[in-house]
PDB file of C-alpha atoms in Angstrom:
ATOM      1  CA  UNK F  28      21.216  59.969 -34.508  1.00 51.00           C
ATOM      2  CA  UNK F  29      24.284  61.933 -35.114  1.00 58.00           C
ATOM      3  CA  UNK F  30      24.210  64.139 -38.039  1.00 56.00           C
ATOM      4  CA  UNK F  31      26.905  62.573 -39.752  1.00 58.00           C
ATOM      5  CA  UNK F  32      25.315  59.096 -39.007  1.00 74.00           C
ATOM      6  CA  UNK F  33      21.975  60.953 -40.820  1.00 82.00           C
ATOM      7  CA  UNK F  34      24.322  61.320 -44.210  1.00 85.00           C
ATOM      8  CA  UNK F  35      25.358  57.975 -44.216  1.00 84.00           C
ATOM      9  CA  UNK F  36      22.696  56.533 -43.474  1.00 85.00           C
ATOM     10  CA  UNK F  37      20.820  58.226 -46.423  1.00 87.00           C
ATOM     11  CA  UNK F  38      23.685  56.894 -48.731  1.00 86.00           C
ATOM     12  CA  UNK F  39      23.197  53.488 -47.794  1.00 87.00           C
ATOM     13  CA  UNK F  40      19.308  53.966 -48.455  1.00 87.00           C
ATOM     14  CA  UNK F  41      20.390  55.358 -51.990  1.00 85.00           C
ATOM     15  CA  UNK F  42      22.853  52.343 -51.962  1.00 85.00           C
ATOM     16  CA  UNK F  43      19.832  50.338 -51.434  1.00 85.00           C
ATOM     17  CA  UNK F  44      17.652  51.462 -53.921  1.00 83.00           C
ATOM     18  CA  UNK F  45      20.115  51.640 -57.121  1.00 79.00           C
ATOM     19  CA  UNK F  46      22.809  49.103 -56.152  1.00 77.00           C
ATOM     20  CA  UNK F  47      24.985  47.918 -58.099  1.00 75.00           C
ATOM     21  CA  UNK F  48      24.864  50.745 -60.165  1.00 79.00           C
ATOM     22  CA  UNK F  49      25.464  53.722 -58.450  1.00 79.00           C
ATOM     23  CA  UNK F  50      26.937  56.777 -59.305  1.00 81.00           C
ATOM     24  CA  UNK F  51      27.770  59.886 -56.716  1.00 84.00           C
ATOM     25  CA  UNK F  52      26.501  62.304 -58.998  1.00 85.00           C
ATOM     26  CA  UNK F  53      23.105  61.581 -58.378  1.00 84.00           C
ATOM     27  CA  UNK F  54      23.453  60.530 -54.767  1.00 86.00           C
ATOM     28  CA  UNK F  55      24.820  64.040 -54.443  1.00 86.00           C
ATOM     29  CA  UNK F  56      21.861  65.557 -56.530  1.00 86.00           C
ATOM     30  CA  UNK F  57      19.142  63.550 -54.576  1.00 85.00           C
ATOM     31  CA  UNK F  58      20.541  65.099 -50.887  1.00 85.00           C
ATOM     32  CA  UNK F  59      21.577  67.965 -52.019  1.00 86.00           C
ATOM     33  CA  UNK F  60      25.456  67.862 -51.121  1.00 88.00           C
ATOM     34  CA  UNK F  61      28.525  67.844 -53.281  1.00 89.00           C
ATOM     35  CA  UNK F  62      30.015  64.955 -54.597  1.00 87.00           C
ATOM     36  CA  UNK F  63      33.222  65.143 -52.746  1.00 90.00           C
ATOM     37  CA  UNK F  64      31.041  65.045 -49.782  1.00 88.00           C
ATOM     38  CA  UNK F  65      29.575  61.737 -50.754  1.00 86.00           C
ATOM     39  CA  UNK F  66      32.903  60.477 -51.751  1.00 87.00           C
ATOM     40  CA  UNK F  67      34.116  61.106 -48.252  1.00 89.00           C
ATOM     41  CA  UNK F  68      31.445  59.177 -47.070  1.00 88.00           C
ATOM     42  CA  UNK F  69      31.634  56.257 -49.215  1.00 86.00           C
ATOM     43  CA  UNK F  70      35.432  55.721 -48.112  1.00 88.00           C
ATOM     44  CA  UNK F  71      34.184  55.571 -44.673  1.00 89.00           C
ATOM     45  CA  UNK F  72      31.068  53.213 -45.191  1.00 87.00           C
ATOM     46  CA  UNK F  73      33.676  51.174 -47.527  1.00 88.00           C
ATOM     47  CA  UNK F  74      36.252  51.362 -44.555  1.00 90.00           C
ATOM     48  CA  UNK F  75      33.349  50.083 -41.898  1.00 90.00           C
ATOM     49  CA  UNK F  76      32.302  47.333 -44.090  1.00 90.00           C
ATOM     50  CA  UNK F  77      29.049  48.951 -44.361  1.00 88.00           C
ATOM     51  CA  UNK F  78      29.007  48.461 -48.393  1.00 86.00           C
ATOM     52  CA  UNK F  79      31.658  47.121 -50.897  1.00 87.00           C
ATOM     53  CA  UNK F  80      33.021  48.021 -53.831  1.00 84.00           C
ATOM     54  CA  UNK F  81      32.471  45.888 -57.411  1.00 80.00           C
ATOM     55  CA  UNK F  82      34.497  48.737 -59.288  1.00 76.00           C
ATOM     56  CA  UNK F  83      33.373  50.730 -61.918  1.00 74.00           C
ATOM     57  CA  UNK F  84      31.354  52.534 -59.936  1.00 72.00           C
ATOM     58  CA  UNK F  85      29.370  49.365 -58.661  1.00 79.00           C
ATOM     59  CA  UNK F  86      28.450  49.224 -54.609  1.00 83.00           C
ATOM     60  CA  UNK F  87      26.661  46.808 -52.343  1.00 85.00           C
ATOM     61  CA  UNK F  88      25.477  46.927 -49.399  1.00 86.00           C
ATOM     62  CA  UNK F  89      26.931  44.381 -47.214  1.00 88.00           C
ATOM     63  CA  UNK F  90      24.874  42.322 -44.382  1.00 90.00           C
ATOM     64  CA  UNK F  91      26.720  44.490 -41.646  1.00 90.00           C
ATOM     65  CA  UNK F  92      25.296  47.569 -43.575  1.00 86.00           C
ATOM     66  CA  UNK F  93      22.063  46.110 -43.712  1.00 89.00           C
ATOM     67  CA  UNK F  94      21.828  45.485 -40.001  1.00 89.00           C
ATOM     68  CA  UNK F  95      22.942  48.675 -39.360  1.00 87.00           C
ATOM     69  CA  UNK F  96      20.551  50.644 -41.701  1.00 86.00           C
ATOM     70  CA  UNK F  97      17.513  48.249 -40.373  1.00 88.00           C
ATOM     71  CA  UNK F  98      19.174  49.492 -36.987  1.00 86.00           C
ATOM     72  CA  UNK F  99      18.888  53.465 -37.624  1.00 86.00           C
ATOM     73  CA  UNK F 100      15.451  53.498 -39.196  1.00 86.00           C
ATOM     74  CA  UNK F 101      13.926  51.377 -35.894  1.00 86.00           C
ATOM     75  CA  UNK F 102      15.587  55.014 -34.292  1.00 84.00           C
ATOM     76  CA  UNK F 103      14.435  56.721 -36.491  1.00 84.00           C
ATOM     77  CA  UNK F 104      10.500  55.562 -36.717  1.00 84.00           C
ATOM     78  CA  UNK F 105      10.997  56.533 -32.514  1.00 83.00           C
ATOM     79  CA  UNK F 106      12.608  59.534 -32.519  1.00 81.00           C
ATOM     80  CA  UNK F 107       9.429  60.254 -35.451  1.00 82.00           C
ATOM     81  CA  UNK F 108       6.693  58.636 -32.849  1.00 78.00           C
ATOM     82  CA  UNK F 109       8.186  61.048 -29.961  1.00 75.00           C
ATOM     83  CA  UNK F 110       7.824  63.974 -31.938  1.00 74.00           C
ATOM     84  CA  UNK F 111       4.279  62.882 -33.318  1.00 70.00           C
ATOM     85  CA  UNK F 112       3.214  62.405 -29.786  1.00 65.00           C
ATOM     86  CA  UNK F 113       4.857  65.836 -28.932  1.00 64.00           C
ATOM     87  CA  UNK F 114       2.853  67.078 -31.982  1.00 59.00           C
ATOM     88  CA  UNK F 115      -0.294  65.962 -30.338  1.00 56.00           C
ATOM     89  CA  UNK F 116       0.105  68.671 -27.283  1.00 54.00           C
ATOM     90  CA  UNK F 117      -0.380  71.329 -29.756  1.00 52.00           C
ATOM     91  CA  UNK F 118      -3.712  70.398 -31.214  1.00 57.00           C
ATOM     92  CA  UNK F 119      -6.783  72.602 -31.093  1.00 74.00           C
ATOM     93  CA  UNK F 120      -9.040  69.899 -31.372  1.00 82.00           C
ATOM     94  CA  UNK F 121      -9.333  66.303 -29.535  1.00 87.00           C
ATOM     95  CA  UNK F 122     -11.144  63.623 -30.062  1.00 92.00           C
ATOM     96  CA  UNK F 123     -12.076  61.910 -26.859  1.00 94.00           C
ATOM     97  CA  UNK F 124     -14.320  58.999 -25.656  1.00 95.00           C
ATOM     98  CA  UNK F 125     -16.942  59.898 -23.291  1.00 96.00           C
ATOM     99  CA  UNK F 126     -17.147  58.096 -20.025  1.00 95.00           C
ATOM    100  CA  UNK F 127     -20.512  59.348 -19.546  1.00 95.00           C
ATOM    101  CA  UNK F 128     -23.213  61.061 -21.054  1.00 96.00           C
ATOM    102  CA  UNK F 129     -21.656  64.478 -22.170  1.00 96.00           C
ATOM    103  CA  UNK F 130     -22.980  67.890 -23.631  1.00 95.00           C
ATOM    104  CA  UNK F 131     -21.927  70.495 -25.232  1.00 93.00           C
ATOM    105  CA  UNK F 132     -20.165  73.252 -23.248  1.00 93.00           C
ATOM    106  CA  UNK F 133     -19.400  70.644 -20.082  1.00 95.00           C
ATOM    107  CA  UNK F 134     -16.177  71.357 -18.418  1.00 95.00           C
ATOM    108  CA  UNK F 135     -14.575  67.754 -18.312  1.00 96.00           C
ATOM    109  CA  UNK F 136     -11.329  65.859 -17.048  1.00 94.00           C
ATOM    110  CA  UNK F 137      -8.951  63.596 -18.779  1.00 94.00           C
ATOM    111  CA  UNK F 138      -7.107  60.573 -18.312  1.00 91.00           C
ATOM    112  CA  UNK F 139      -5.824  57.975 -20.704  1.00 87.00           C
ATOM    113  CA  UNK F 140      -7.288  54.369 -19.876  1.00 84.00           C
ATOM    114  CA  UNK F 141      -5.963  51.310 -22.428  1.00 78.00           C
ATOM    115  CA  UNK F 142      -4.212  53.544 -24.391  1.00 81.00           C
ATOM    116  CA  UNK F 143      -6.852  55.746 -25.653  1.00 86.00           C
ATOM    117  CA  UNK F 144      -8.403  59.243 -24.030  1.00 91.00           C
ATOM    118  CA  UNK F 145     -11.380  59.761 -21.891  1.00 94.00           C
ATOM    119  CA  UNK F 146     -13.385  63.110 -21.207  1.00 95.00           C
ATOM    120  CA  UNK F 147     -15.605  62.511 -17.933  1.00 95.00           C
ATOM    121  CA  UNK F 148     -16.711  64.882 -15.515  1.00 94.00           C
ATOM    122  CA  UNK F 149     -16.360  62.538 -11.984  1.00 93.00           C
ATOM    123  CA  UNK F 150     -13.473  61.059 -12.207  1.00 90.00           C
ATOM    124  CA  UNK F 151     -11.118  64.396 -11.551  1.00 90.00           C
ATOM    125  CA  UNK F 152      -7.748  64.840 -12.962  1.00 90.00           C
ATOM    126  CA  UNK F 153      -4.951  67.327 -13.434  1.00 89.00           C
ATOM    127  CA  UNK F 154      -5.975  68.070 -16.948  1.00 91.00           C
ATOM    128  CA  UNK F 155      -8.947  69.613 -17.854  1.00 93.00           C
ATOM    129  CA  UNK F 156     -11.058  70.780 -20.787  1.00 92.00           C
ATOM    130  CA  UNK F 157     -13.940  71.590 -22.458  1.00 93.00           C
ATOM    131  CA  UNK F 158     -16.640  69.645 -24.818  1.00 94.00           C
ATOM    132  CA  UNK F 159     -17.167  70.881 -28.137  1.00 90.00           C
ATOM    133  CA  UNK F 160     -19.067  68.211 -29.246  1.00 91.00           C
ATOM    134  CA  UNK F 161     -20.911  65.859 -26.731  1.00 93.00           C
ATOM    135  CA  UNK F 162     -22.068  62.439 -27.222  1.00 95.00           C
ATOM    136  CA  UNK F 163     -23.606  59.226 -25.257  1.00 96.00           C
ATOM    137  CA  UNK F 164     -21.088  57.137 -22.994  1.00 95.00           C
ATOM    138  CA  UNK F 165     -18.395  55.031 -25.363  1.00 95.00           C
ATOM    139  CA  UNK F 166     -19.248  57.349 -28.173  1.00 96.00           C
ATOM    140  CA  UNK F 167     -16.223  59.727 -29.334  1.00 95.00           C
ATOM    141  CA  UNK F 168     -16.403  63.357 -28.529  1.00 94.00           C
ATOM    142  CA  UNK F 169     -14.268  66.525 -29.164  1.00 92.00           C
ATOM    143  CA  UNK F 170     -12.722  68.488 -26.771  1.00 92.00           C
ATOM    144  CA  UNK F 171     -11.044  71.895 -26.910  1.00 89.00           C
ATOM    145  CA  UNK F 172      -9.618  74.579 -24.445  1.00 87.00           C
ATOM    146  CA  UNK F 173      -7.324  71.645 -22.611  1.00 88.00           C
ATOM    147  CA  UNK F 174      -5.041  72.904 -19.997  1.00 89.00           C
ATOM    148  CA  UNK F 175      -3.016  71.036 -17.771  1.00 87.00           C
ATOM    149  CA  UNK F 176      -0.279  67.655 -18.280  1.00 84.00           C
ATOM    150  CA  UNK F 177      -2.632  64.229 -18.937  1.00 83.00           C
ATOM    151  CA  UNK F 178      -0.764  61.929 -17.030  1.00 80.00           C
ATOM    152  CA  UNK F 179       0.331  58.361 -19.123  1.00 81.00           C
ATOM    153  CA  UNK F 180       1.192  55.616 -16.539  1.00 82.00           C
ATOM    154  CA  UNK F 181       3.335  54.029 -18.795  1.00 87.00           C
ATOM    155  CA  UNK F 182       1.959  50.156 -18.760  1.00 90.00           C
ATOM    156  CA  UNK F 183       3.570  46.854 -17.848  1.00 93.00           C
ATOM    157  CA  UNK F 184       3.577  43.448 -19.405  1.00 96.00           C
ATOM    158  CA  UNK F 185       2.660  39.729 -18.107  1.00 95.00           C
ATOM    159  CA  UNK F 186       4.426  37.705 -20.545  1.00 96.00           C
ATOM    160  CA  UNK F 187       3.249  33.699 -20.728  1.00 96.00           C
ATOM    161  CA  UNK F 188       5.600  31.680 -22.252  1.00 96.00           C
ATOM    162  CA  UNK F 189       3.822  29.453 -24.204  1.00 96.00           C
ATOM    163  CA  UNK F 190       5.580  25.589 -24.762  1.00 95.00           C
ATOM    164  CA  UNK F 191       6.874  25.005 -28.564  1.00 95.00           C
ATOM    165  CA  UNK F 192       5.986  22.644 -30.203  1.00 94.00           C
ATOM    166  CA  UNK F 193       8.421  19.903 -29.144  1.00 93.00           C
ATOM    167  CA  UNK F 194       7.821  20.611 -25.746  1.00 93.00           C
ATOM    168  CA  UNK F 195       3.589  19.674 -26.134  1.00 93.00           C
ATOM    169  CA  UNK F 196       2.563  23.002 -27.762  1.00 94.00           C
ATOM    170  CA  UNK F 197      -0.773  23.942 -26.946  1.00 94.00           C
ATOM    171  CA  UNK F 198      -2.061  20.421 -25.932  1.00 95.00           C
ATOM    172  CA  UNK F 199       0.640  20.908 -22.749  1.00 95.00           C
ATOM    173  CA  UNK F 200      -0.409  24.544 -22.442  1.00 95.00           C
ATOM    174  CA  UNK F 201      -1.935  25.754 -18.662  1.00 95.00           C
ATOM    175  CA  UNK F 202      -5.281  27.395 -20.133  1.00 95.00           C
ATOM    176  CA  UNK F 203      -6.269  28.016 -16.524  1.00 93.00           C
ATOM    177  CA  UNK F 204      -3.502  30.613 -15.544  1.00 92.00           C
ATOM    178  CA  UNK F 205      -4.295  32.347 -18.624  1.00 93.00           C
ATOM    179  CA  UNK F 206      -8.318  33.139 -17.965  1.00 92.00           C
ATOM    180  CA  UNK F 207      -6.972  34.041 -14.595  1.00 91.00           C
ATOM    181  CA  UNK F 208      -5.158  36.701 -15.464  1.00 90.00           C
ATOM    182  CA  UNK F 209      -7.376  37.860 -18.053  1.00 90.00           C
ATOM    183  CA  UNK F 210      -9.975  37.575 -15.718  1.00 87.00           C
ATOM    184  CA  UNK F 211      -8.602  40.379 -13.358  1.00 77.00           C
ATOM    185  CA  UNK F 212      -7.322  42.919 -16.484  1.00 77.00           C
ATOM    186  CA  UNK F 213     -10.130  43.213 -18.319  1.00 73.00           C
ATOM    187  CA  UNK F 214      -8.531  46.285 -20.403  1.00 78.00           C
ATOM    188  CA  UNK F 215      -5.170  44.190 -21.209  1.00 90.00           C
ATOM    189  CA  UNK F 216      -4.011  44.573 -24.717  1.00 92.00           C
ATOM    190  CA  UNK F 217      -3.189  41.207 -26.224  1.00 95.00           C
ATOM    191  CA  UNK F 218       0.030  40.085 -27.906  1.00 96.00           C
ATOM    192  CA  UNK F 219       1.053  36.899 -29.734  1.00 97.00           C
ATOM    193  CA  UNK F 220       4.159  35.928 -30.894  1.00 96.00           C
ATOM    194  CA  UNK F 221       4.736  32.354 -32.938  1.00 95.00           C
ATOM    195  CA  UNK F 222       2.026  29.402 -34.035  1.00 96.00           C
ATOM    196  CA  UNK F 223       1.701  28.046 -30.573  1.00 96.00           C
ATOM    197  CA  UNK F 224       1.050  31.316 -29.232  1.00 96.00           C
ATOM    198  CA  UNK F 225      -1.234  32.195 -31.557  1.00 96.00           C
ATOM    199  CA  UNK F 226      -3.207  28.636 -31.750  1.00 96.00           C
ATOM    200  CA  UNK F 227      -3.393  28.912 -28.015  1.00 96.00           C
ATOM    201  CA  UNK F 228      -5.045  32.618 -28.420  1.00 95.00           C
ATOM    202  CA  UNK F 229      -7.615  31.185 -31.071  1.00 95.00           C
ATOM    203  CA  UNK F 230      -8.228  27.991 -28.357  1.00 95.00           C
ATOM    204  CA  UNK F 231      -9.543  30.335 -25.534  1.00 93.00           C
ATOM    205  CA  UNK F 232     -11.297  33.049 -28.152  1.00 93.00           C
ATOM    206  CA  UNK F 233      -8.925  35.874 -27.719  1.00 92.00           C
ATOM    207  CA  UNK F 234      -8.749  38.169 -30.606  1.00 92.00           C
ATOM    208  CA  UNK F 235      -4.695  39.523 -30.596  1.00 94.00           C
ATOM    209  CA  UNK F 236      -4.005  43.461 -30.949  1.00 93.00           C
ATOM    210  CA  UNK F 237      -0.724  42.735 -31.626  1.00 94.00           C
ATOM    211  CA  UNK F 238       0.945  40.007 -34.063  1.00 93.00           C
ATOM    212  CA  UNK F 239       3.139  41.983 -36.702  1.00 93.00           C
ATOM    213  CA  UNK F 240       6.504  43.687 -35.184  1.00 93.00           C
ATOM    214  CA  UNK F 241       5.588  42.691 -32.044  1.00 95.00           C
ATOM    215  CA  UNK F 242       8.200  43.452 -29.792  1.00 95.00           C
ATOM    216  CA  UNK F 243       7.853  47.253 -31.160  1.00 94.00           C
ATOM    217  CA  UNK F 244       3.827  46.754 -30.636  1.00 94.00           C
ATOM    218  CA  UNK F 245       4.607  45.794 -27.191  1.00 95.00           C
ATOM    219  CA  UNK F 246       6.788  49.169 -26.683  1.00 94.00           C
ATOM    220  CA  UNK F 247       4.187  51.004 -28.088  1.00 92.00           C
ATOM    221  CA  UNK F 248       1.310  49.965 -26.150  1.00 92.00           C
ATOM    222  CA  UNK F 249       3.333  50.177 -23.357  1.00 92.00           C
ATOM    223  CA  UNK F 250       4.119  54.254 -24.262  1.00 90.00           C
ATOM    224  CA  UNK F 251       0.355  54.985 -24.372  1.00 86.00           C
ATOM    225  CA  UNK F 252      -0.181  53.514 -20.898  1.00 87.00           C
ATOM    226  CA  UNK F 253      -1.550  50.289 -21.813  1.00 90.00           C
ATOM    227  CA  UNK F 254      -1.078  46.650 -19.995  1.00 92.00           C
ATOM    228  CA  UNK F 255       0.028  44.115 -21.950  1.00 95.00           C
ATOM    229  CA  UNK F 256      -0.581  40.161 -21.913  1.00 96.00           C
ATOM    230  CA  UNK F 257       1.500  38.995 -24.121  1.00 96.00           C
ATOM    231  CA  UNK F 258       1.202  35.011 -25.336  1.00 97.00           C
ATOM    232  CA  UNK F 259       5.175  34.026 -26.583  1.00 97.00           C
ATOM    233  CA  UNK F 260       6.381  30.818 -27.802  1.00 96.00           C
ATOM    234  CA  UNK F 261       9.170  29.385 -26.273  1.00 94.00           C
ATOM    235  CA  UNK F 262      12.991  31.084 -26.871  1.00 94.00           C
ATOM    236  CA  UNK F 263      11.111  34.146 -28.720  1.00 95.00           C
ATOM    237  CA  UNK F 264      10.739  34.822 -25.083  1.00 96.00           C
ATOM    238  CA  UNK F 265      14.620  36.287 -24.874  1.00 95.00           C
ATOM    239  CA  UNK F 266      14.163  38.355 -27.444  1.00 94.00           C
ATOM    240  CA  UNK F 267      10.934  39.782 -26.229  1.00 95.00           C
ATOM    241  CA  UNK F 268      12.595  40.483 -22.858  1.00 96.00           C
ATOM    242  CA  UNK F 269      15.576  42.035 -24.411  1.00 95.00           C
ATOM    243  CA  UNK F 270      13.526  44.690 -26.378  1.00 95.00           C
ATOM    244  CA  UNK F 271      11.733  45.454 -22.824  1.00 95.00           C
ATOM    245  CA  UNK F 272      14.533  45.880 -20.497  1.00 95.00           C
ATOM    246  CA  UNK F 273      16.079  47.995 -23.514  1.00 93.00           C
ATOM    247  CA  UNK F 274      13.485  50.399 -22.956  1.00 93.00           C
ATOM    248  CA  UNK F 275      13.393  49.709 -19.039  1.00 92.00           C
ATOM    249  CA  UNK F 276       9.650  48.166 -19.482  1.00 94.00           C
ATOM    250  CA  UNK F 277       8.130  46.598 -16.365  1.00 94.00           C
ATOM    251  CA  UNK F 278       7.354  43.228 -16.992  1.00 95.00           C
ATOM    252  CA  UNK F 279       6.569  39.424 -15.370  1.00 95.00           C
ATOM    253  CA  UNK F 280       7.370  36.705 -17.012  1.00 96.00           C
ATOM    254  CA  UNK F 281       5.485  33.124 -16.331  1.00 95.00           C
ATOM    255  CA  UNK F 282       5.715  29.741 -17.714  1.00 95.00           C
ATOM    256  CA  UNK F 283       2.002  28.552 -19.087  1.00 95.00           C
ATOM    257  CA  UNK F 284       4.043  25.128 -19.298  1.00 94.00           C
ATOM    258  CA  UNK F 285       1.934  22.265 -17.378  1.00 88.00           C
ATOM    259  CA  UNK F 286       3.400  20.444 -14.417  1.00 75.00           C
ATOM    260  CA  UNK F 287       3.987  17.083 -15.023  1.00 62.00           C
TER     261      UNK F 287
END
């Protein structure tokens, strides 16, 4: 985001949050600039369409502005999940899971496996390091001393679109292609997106990681190297697809729809 984009979009949060009644004084006070600063800016958020003017002082955001604003702070919140990541790198301490029995002292690899980090002392990586606190297998650990890059596949989604419900909803649902799949990814993270989807989850006992902002869940998972199955109902399919290719996600898409 460009820094001039940064200013304006901090006016139309302060917009947001005192509208109709705002007054440049205090947007000026509250980011620390002067007012002819903000006036500049509110000609050219007024000129964009952005926000509109009631007079007397009185602005609104429009529905343009809104879509923009909702716009910056999704790039925002990943320009702030890239740096937390980065953040990560420079951590003394890690927690870990063991993949085995581990001590104390034991000089260990890692690798990332469904998104979260293993220590183990077989399975040999580029990035090493070195238990500070040791635990039973599946218990979490810390690790310090790490040297080296741990790799993160980024992961790849099977999407199943899932019939609506004018087209049978989950009574007209293949069930069988489903276990299949889950039946060779046993580490898949699950997604579900609309009733169907979700109705068809609860019918075959699967227990969804992600239901809330989903096509950002998706992304996510995705970033911390994890496979994703996710279960999506009908046309929220497209939208789904557009987020992925977006951020040039590998994914499969396939119709749970029975043949007639």
């Amino acid at each position: 985001m460009k820094k001039r984009n940064i200013t304006e979009f901090q006016i139309l949060s302060e917009i947001v949050r005192k509208q109709p009644h705002v007054k440049q004084k205090e947007i000026a006070d509250v980011l620390d600039i002067t007012i002819q600063a903000v006036s500049e800016h509110m000609r050219n958020l007024l000129k964009k369409g952005y926000i509109k003017s009631r007079g007397r002082g009185e602005y609104i955001i429009t529905e343009k502005g809104m879509r923009v604003l909702k716009g910056w702070i999704s790039e925002l919140k990943r320009y702030l999940d890239d740096v937390t990541q980065d953040l990560y790198k420079y951590k003394d301490i890690w927690p870990a899971i063991a993949n085995e029995d581990l001590n104390e002292g034991d000089e260990v690899y890692l690798f990332m496996k469904g998104g979260l980090l293993y220590a183990s002392k077989n399975i040999k990586t580029d990035a090493k390091g070195k238990v500070l606190e040791g635990g039973k297998k599946g218990e979490d650990i810390a690790i310090c001393d790490i040297k080296g890059i741990i790799d993160v596949p980024r992961g790849k989604v099977t999407i199943i679109k899932i019939p609506p419900r004018i087209k049978g909803g989950s009574k007209n649902t293949n069930y069988e292609m489903i276990e299949n799949i889950l039946k060779d990814n046993e580490d898949l993270a699950i997604a579900t997106m609309g009733t169907v989807a979700n109705v068809v989850a609860s019918k075959i006992n699967l227990h969804p990681d992600i239901r809330f902002a989903v096509s950002d869940g998706i992304v996510a998972a995705c970033n911390r190297g994890c496979d994703v199955l996710a279960l999506i109902t009908g046309k929220m399919t497209e939208k789904v697809v557009r987020v992925l290719d977006k951020h040039k996600i590998s994914y499969t898409v396939l119709d749970a729809t029975k043949e007639d």
